[in-house]
Amino acid sequence: MPIPEEVTGEEIDKDVRQELQSLPKTLADDVAKNLVMVARLIDEDPEGAYGYSKVALRLASRVAAVREAAGFAAYANQKYSEALAEFRAARRMTGSVELWPVMADCERGLGRPEKALDMAGAPEVNKLDKAGQVEMRLVAAGARRDLEQLDAAIVTLQSPELASHSVQPWTARLRYAYADALLAVGREGEAREWFAKAVEADRDGSTDASDRLAELDGVDFVDALDEGEAAEAAETVEAAAKTEAEDEVKVKDDDEVDVEDEDAVNGDED
């Protein structure tokens, strides 16, 4: 797959670059460039990211960072079985539990929420950092909702992290999930409050909390017309106005003709 000239491979994280040092330099550079493309495209073009991840995987399948990138690319394309296999491979290579929450979410994607809940209660969770524990809580709440255990999902999300006033990278998503869970059981007033709190914490637009809040408030947003559509709309309005004016003139002329005919008839009678 083509790689833009400006991509050098130096853009990748230094820890990943260190992992690639076990490869011949030319090969390491090629793998690095493909990993850069995966990172660039995974949000906007997941299918493209998946293609680059397969190239990197073909070149260096024994590198944990490559297996992890391939896992996330597959995950972004909802290829949960493939993603889970790649995450497991990366975990075997590194011994890290960092991928535990996303592995559990793959189980959800495969229709196995019970397995995800088992993983949420496993000893590995205690080894996660704070961000990982919050992510695991989100996955567990999602699994509860998959099982239609809506009240249990709400309880799962209730935590010191949710109650905290400090804003962390996970705060907006946690508040959003809690608001959505409340809304699912009909607690609309509380849901609105938490969607508003999610908006306050969502500095990078990672959720659509503002849209959900507006929806609850009964506000409808109309997409702005682009220049072409605006011009076309203006022409339509102008044409309609012109037609209406012409119709008014025609009616006026017809009325005048009727008056003249009436005067003529009256004249004849006289």
mmCIF file with all atom_site columns, C-alpha atoms in Angstrom, residues 19-95:
data_model
loop_
_atom_site.group_PDB
_atom_site.id
_atom_site.type_symbol
_atom_site.label_atom_id
_atom_site.label_alt_id
_atom_site.label_comp_id
_atom_site.label_asym_id
_atom_site.label_entity_id
_atom_site.label_seq_id
_atom_site.pdbx_PDB_ins_code
_atom_site.Cartn_x
_atom_site.Cartn_y
_atom_site.Cartn_z
_atom_site.occupancy
_atom_site.B_iso_or_equiv
_atom_site.pdbx_formal_charge
_atom_site.auth_seq_id
_atom_site.auth_comp_id
_atom_site.auth_asym_id
_atom_site.auth_atom_id
_atom_site.pdbx_PDB_model_num
ATOM 1  C CA . GLU A 1 19 ? 10.823  -2.707  19.890 1.00 0.00 ? 19 GLU A CA 1
ATOM 2  C CA . LEU A 1 20 ? 11.558  -2.466  16.192 1.00 0.00 ? 20 LEU A CA 1
ATOM 3  C CA . GLN A 1 21 ? 15.310  -2.313  16.811 1.00 0.00 ? 21 GLN A CA 1
ATOM 4  C CA . SER A 1 22 ? 15.324  -6.102  16.822 1.00 0.00 ? 22 SER A CA 1
ATOM 5  C CA . LEU A 1 23 ? 14.664  -5.926  13.060 1.00 0.00 ? 23 LEU A CA 1
ATOM 6  C CA . PRO A 1 24 ? 17.085  -5.009  10.251 1.00 0.00 ? 24 PRO A CA 1
ATOM 7  C CA . LYS A 1 25 ? 17.025  -1.224  9.811  1.00 0.00 ? 25 LYS A CA 1
ATOM 8  C CA . THR A 1 26 ? 15.360  -1.156  6.401  1.00 0.00 ? 26 THR A CA 1
ATOM 9  C CA . LEU A 1 27 ? 12.672  -3.564  7.569  1.00 0.00 ? 27 LEU A CA 1
ATOM 10 C CA . ALA A 1 28 ? 12.196  -1.633  10.800 1.00 0.00 ? 28 ALA A CA 1
ATOM 11 C CA . ASP A 1 29 ? 11.678  1.572   8.823  1.00 0.00 ? 29 ASP A CA 1
ATOM 12 C CA . ASP A 1 30 ? 9.091   -0.065  6.581  1.00 0.00 ? 30 ASP A CA 1
ATOM 13 C CA . VAL A 1 31 ? 7.190   -1.467  9.554  1.00 0.00 ? 31 VAL A CA 1
ATOM 14 C CA . ALA A 1 32 ? 7.336   1.880   11.345 1.00 0.00 ? 32 ALA A CA 1
ATOM 15 C CA . LYS A 1 33 ? 5.872   3.705   8.356  1.00 0.00 ? 33 LYS A CA 1
ATOM 16 C CA . ASN A 1 34 ? 2.984   1.272   8.147  1.00 0.00 ? 34 ASN A CA 1
ATOM 17 C CA . LEU A 1 35 ? 2.332   1.646   11.872 1.00 0.00 ? 35 LEU A CA 1
ATOM 18 C CA . VAL A 1 36 ? 2.269   5.421   11.442 1.00 0.00 ? 36 VAL A CA 1
ATOM 19 C CA . MET A 1 37 ? -0.380  5.020   8.743  1.00 0.00 ? 37 MET A CA 1
ATOM 20 C CA . VAL A 1 38 ? -2.452  2.781   11.021 1.00 0.00 ? 38 VAL A CA 1
ATOM 21 C CA . ALA A 1 39 ? -2.400  5.443   13.724 1.00 0.00 ? 39 ALA A CA 1
ATOM 22 C CA . ARG A 1 40 ? -3.253  8.197   11.242 1.00 0.00 ? 40 ARG A CA 1
ATOM 23 C CA . LEU A 1 41 ? -6.210  6.441   9.649  1.00 0.00 ? 41 LEU A CA 1
ATOM 24 C CA . ILE A 1 42 ? -7.772  4.354   12.384 1.00 0.00 ? 42 ILE A CA 1
ATOM 25 C CA . ASP A 1 43 ? -10.378 6.968   13.361 1.00 0.00 ? 43 ASP A CA 1
ATOM 26 C CA . GLU A 1 44 ? -11.261 8.461   9.969  1.00 0.00 ? 44 GLU A CA 1
ATOM 27 C CA . ASP A 1 45 ? -10.580 5.489   7.684  1.00 0.00 ? 45 ASP A CA 1
ATOM 28 C CA . PRO A 1 46 ? -10.601 2.250   9.705  1.00 0.00 ? 46 PRO A CA 1
ATOM 29 C CA . GLU A 1 47 ? -10.604 0.094   6.588  1.00 0.00 ? 47 GLU A CA 1
ATOM 30 C CA . GLY A 1 48 ? -7.480  1.825   5.307  1.00 0.00 ? 48 GLY A CA 1
ATOM 31 C CA . ALA A 1 49 ? -5.817  1.449   8.711  1.00 0.00 ? 49 ALA A CA 1
ATOM 32 C CA . TYR A 1 50 ? -6.654  -2.248  8.642  1.00 0.00 ? 50 TYR A CA 1
ATOM 33 C CA . GLY A 1 51 ? -4.908  -2.607  5.285  1.00 0.00 ? 51 GLY A CA 1
ATOM 34 C CA . TYR A 1 52 ? -1.698  -1.019  6.578  1.00 0.00 ? 52 TYR A CA 1
ATOM 35 C CA . SER A 1 53 ? -1.841  -3.139  9.725  1.00 0.00 ? 53 SER A CA 1
ATOM 36 C CA . LYS A 1 54 ? -1.923  -6.298  7.610  1.00 0.00 ? 54 LYS A CA 1
ATOM 37 C CA . VAL A 1 55 ? 1.209   -5.138  5.772  1.00 0.00 ? 55 VAL A CA 1
ATOM 38 C CA . ALA A 1 56 ? 3.006   -4.487  9.068  1.00 0.00 ? 56 ALA A CA 1
ATOM 39 C CA . LEU A 1 57 ? 1.842   -7.852  10.373 1.00 0.00 ? 57 LEU A CA 1
ATOM 40 C CA . ARG A 1 58 ? 3.201   -9.613  7.310  1.00 0.00 ? 58 ARG A CA 1
ATOM 41 C CA . LEU A 1 59 ? 6.560   -7.901  7.775  1.00 0.00 ? 59 LEU A CA 1
ATOM 42 C CA . ALA A 1 60 ? 6.975   -8.327  11.534 1.00 0.00 ? 60 ALA A CA 1
ATOM 43 C CA . SER A 1 61 ? 4.457   -10.626 13.184 1.00 0.00 ? 61 SER A CA 1
ATOM 44 C CA . ARG A 1 62 ? 6.806   -11.327 16.096 1.00 0.00 ? 62 ARG A CA 1
ATOM 45 C CA . VAL A 1 63 ? 6.790   -7.736  17.307 1.00 0.00 ? 63 VAL A CA 1
ATOM 46 C CA . ALA A 1 64 ? 4.239   -7.104  20.067 1.00 0.00 ? 64 ALA A CA 1
ATOM 47 C CA . ALA A 1 65 ? 3.538   -3.530  18.967 1.00 0.00 ? 65 ALA A CA 1
ATOM 48 C CA . VAL A 1 66 ? 2.647   -4.785  15.502 1.00 0.00 ? 66 VAL A CA 1
ATOM 49 C CA . ARG A 1 67 ? 0.257   -7.398  16.890 1.00 0.00 ? 67 ARG A CA 1
ATOM 50 C CA . GLU A 1 68 ? -1.341  -4.734  19.095 1.00 0.00 ? 68 GLU A CA 1
ATOM 51 C CA . ALA A 1 69 ? -1.761  -2.316  16.185 1.00 0.00 ? 69 ALA A CA 1
ATOM 52 C CA . ALA A 1 70 ? -3.282  -5.096  14.095 1.00 0.00 ? 70 ALA A CA 1
ATOM 53 C CA . GLY A 1 71 ? -5.656  -5.828  16.961 1.00 0.00 ? 71 GLY A CA 1
ATOM 54 C CA . PHE A 1 72 ? -6.851  -2.240  17.215 1.00 0.00 ? 72 PHE A CA 1
ATOM 55 C CA . ALA A 1 73 ? -7.266  -1.981  13.443 1.00 0.00 ? 73 ALA A CA 1
ATOM 56 C CA . ALA A 1 74 ? -9.373  -5.152  13.410 1.00 0.00 ? 74 ALA A CA 1
ATOM 57 C CA . TYR A 1 75 ? -11.326 -3.883  16.429 1.00 0.00 ? 75 TYR A CA 1
ATOM 58 C CA . ALA A 1 76 ? -12.073 -0.598  14.643 1.00 0.00 ? 76 ALA A CA 1
ATOM 59 C CA . ASN A 1 77 ? -13.541 -2.649  11.778 1.00 0.00 ? 77 ASN A CA 1
ATOM 60 C CA . GLN A 1 78 ? -15.639 -4.762  14.162 1.00 0.00 ? 78 GLN A CA 1
ATOM 61 C CA . LYS A 1 79 ? -13.581 -7.862  13.365 1.00 0.00 ? 79 LYS A CA 1
ATOM 62 C CA . TYR A 1 80 ? -13.741 -8.889  17.000 1.00 0.00 ? 80 TYR A CA 1
ATOM 63 C CA . SER A 1 81 ? -12.523 -12.465 16.702 1.00 0.00 ? 81 SER A CA 1
ATOM 64 C CA . GLU A 1 82 ? -9.435  -11.359 14.787 1.00 0.00 ? 82 GLU A CA 1
ATOM 65 C CA . ALA A 1 83 ? -8.847  -8.445  17.160 1.00 0.00 ? 83 ALA A CA 1
ATOM 66 C CA . LEU A 1 84 ? -9.060  -10.709 20.189 1.00 0.00 ? 84 LEU A CA 1
ATOM 67 C CA . ALA A 1 85 ? -6.536  -13.120 18.687 1.00 0.00 ? 85 ALA A CA 1
ATOM 68 C CA . GLU A 1 86 ? -4.076  -10.283 18.034 1.00 0.00 ? 86 GLU A CA 1
ATOM 69 C CA . PHE A 1 87 ? -4.516  -8.805  21.514 1.00 0.00 ? 87 PHE A CA 1
ATOM 70 C CA . ARG A 1 88 ? -3.926  -12.207 23.084 1.00 0.00 ? 88 ARG A CA 1
ATOM 71 C CA . ALA A 1 89 ? -0.762  -12.635 21.033 1.00 0.00 ? 89 ALA A CA 1
ATOM 72 C CA . ALA A 1 90 ? 0.506   -9.201  22.093 1.00 0.00 ? 90 ALA A CA 1
ATOM 73 C CA . ARG A 1 91 ? -0.249  -9.980  25.727 1.00 0.00 ? 91 ARG A CA 1
ATOM 74 C CA . ARG A 1 92 ? 1.639   -13.268 25.557 1.00 0.00 ? 92 ARG A CA 1
ATOM 75 C CA . MET A 1 93 ? 4.662   -11.430 24.170 1.00 0.00 ? 93 MET A CA 1
ATOM 76 C CA . THR A 1 94 ? 4.684   -8.645  26.753 1.00 0.00 ? 94 THR A CA 1
ATOM 77 C CA . GLY A 1 95 ? 2.978   -10.135 29.799 1.00 0.00 ? 95 GLY A CA 1
#
